[in-house]
PDB file of C-alpha atoms in Angstrom:
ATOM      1  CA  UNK A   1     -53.106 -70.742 137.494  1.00 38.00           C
ATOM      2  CA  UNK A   2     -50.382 -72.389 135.578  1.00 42.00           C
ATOM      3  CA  UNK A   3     -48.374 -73.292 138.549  1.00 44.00           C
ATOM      4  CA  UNK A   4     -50.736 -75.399 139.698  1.00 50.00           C
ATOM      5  CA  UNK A   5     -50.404 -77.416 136.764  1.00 55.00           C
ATOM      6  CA  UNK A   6     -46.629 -78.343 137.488  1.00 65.00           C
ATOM      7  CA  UNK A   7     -45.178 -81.295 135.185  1.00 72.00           C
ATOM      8  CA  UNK A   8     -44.581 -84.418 137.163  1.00 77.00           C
ATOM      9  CA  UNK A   9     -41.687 -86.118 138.229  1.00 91.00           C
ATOM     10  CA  UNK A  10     -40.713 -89.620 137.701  1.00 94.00           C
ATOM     11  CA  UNK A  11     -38.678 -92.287 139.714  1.00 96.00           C
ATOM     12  CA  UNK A  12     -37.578 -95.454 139.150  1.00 97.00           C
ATOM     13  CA  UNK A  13     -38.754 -97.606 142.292  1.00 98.00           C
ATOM     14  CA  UNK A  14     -37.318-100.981 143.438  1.00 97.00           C
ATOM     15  CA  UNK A  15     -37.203-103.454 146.337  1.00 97.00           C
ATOM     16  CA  UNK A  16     -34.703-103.009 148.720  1.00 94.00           C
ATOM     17  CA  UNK A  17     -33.470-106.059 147.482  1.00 95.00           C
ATOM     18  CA  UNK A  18     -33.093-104.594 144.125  1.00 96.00           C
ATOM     19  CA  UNK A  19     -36.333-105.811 142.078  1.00 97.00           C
ATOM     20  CA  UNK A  20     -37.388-103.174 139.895  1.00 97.00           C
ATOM     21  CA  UNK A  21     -41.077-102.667 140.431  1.00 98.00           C
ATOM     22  CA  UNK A  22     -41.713 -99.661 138.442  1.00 97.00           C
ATOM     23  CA  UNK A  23     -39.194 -98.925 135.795  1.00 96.00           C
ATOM     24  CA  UNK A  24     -40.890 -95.210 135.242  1.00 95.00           C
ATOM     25  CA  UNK A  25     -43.226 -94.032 138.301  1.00 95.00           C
ATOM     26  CA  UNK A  26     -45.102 -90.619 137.642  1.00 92.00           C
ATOM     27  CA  UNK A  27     -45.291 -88.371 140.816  1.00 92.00           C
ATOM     28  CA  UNK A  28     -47.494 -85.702 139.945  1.00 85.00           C
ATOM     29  CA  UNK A  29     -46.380 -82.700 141.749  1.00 82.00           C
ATOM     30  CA  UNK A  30     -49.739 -80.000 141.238  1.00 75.00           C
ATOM     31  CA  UNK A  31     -52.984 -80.953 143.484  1.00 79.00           C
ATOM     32  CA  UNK A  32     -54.889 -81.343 140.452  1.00 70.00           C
ATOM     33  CA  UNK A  33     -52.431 -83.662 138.988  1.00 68.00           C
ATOM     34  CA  UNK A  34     -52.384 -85.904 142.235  1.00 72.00           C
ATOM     35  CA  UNK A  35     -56.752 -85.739 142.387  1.00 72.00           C
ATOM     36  CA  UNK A  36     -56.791 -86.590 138.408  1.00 76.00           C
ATOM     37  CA  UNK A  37     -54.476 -89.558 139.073  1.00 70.00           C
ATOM     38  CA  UNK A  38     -55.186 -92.142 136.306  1.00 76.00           C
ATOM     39  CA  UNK A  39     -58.314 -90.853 135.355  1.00 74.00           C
ATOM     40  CA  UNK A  40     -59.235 -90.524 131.397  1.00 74.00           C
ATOM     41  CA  UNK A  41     -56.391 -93.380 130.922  1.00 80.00           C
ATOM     42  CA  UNK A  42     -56.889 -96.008 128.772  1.00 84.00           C
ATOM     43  CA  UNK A  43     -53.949 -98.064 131.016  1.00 83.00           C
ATOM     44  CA  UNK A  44     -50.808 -98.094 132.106  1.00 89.00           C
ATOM     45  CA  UNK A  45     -47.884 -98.696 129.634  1.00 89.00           C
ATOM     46  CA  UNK A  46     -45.552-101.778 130.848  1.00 90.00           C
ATOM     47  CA  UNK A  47     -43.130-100.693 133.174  1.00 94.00           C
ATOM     48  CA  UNK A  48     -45.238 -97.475 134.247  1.00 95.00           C
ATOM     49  CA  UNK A  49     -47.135 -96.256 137.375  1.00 95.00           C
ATOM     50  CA  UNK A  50     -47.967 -93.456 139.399  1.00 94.00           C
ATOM     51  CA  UNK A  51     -47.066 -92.028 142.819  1.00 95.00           C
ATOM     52  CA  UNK A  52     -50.332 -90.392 144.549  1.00 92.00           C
ATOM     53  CA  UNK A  53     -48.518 -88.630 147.649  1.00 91.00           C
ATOM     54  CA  UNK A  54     -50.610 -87.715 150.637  1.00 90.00           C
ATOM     55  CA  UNK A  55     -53.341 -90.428 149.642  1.00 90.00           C
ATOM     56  CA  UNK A  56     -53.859 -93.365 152.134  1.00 91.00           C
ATOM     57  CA  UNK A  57     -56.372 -94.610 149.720  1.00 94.00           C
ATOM     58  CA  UNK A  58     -57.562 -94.544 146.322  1.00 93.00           C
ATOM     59  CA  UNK A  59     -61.326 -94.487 144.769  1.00 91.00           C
ATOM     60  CA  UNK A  60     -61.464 -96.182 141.284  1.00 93.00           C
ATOM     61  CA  UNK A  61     -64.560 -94.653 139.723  1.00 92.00           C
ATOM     62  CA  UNK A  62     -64.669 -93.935 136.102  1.00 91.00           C
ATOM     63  CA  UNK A  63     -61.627 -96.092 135.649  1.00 91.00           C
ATOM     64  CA  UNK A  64     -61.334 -98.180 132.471  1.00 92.00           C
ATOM     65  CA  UNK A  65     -59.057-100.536 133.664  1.00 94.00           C
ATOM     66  CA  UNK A  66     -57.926-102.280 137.116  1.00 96.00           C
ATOM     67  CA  UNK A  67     -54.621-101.584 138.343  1.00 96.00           C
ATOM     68  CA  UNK A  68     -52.442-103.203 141.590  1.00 98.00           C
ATOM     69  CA  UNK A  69     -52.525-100.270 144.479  1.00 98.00           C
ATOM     70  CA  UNK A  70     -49.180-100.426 146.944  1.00 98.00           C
ATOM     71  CA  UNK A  71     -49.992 -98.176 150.237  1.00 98.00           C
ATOM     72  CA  UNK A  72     -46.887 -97.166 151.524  1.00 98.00           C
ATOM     73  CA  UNK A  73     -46.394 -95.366 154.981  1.00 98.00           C
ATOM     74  CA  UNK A  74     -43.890 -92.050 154.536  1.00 97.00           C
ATOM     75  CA  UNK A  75     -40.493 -93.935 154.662  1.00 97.00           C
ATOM     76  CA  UNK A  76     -42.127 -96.267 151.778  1.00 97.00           C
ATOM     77  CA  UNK A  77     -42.195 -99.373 153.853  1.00 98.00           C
ATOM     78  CA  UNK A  78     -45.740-101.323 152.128  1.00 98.00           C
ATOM     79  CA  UNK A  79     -48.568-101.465 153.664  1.00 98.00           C
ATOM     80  CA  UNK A  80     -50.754-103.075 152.174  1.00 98.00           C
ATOM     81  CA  UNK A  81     -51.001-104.494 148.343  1.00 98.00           C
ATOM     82  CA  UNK A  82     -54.391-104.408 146.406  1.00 98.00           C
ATOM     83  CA  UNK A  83     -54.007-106.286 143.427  1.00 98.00           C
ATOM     84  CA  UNK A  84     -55.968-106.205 140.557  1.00 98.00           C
ATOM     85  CA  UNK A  85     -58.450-103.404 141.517  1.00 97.00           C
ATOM     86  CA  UNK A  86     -61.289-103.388 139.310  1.00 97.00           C
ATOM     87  CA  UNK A  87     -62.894 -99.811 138.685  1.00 95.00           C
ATOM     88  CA  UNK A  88     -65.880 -99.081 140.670  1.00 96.00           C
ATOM     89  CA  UNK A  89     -63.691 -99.952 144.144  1.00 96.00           C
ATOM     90  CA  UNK A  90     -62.450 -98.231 147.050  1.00 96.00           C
ATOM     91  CA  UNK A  91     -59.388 -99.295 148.789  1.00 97.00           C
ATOM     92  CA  UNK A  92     -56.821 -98.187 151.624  1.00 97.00           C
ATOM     93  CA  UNK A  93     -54.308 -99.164 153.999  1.00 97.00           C
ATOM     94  CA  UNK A  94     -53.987 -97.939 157.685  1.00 96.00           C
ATOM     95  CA  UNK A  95     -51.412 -95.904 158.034  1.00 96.00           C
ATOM     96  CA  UNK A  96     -50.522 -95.456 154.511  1.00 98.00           C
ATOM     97  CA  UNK A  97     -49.597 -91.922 153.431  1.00 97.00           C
ATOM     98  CA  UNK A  98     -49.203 -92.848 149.745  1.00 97.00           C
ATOM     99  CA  UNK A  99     -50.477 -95.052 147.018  1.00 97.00           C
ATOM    100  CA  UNK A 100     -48.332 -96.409 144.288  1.00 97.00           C
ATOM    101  CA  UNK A 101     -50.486 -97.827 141.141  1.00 96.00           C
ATOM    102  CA  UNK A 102     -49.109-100.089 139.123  1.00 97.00           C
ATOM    103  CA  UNK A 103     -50.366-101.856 135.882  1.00 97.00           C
ATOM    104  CA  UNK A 104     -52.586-105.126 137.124  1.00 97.00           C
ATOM    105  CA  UNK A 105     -50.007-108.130 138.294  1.00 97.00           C
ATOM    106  CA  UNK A 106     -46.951-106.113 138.285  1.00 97.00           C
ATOM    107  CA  UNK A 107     -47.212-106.018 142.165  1.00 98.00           C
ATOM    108  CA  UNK A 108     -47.113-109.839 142.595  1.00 98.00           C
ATOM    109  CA  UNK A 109     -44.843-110.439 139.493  1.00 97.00           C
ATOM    110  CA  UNK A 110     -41.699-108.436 141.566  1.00 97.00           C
ATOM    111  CA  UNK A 111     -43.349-110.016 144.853  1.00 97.00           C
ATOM    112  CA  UNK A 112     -43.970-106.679 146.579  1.00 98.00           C
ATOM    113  CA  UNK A 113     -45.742-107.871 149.956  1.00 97.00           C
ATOM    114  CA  UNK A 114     -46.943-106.178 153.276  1.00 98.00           C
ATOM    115  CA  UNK A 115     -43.864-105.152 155.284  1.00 97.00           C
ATOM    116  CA  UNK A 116     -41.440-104.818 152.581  1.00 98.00           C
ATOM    117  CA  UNK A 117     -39.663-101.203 152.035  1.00 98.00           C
ATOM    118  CA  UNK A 118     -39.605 -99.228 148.561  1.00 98.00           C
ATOM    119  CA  UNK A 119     -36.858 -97.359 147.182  1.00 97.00           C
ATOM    120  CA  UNK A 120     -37.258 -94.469 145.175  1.00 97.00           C
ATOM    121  CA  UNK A 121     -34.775 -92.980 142.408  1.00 96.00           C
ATOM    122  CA  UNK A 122     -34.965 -90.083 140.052  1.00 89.00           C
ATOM    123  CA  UNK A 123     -35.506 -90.810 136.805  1.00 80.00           C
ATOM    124  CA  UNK A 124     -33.335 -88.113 134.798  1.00 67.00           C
ATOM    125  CA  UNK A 125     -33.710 -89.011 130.783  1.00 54.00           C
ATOM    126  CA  UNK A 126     -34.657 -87.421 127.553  1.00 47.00           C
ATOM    127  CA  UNK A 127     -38.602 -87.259 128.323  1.00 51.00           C
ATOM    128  CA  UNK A 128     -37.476 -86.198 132.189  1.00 45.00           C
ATOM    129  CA  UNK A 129     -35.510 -82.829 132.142  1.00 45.00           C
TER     130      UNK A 129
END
């Protein structure tokens, strides 16, 4: 049962233009970490978000805080931005294989928009492996 609890991963994700939009993005790798998502948070930390693979949308009940919600298709071009998603709210993108949450604003303060592509990179540091 303990390998389905695998620790997650984290990335640093940019623009392709070189923005940083997430300086450390969690990517849960276990099916219960990815289902759990932000849930019993009391926020994100500045600079921090999570990757929710294989989601093309995202359900915000019993969250205690809104969040911005990037839908990105699998070669990470956006599509679609929800910002400031309040708890209580469902949202999704068509076509959108994964959701990237972000503390609320960060999405339009490094001017992610529809149609723009995302670029992942591992994060390898002292709290990383």
């Amino acid at each position: 049962m303990l390998s389905a609890m695998a620790a997650p991963t984290f990335a640093r994700v940019r623009t392709a233009g070189g923005v940083v939009v997430c300086e450390r993005c969690e990517i849960p790798e276990s099916s219960f970490g990815r289902a759990r998502g932000l849930l019993g948070r009391d926020g994100l930390e500045a600079g921090g978000g999570m990757l929710i693979d294989r989601a093309g949308s995202v359900h915000m009940f019993f969250m205690r805080f809104p969040i911005d919600v990037v839908f990105l298709d699998r070669d990470r071009n956006v599509m679609g931005v929800r910002h400031r998603l309040r708890p209580w709210r469902v949202a999704g993108a068509r076509r959108a294989v994964a959701a990237l949450e972000l503390p609320a604003g960060r999405a339009a303060a490094a001017g992610v928009e529809k149609g723009d592509r995302l670029v992942f990179e591992d994060v390898v540091d002292s709290q990383n492996g």
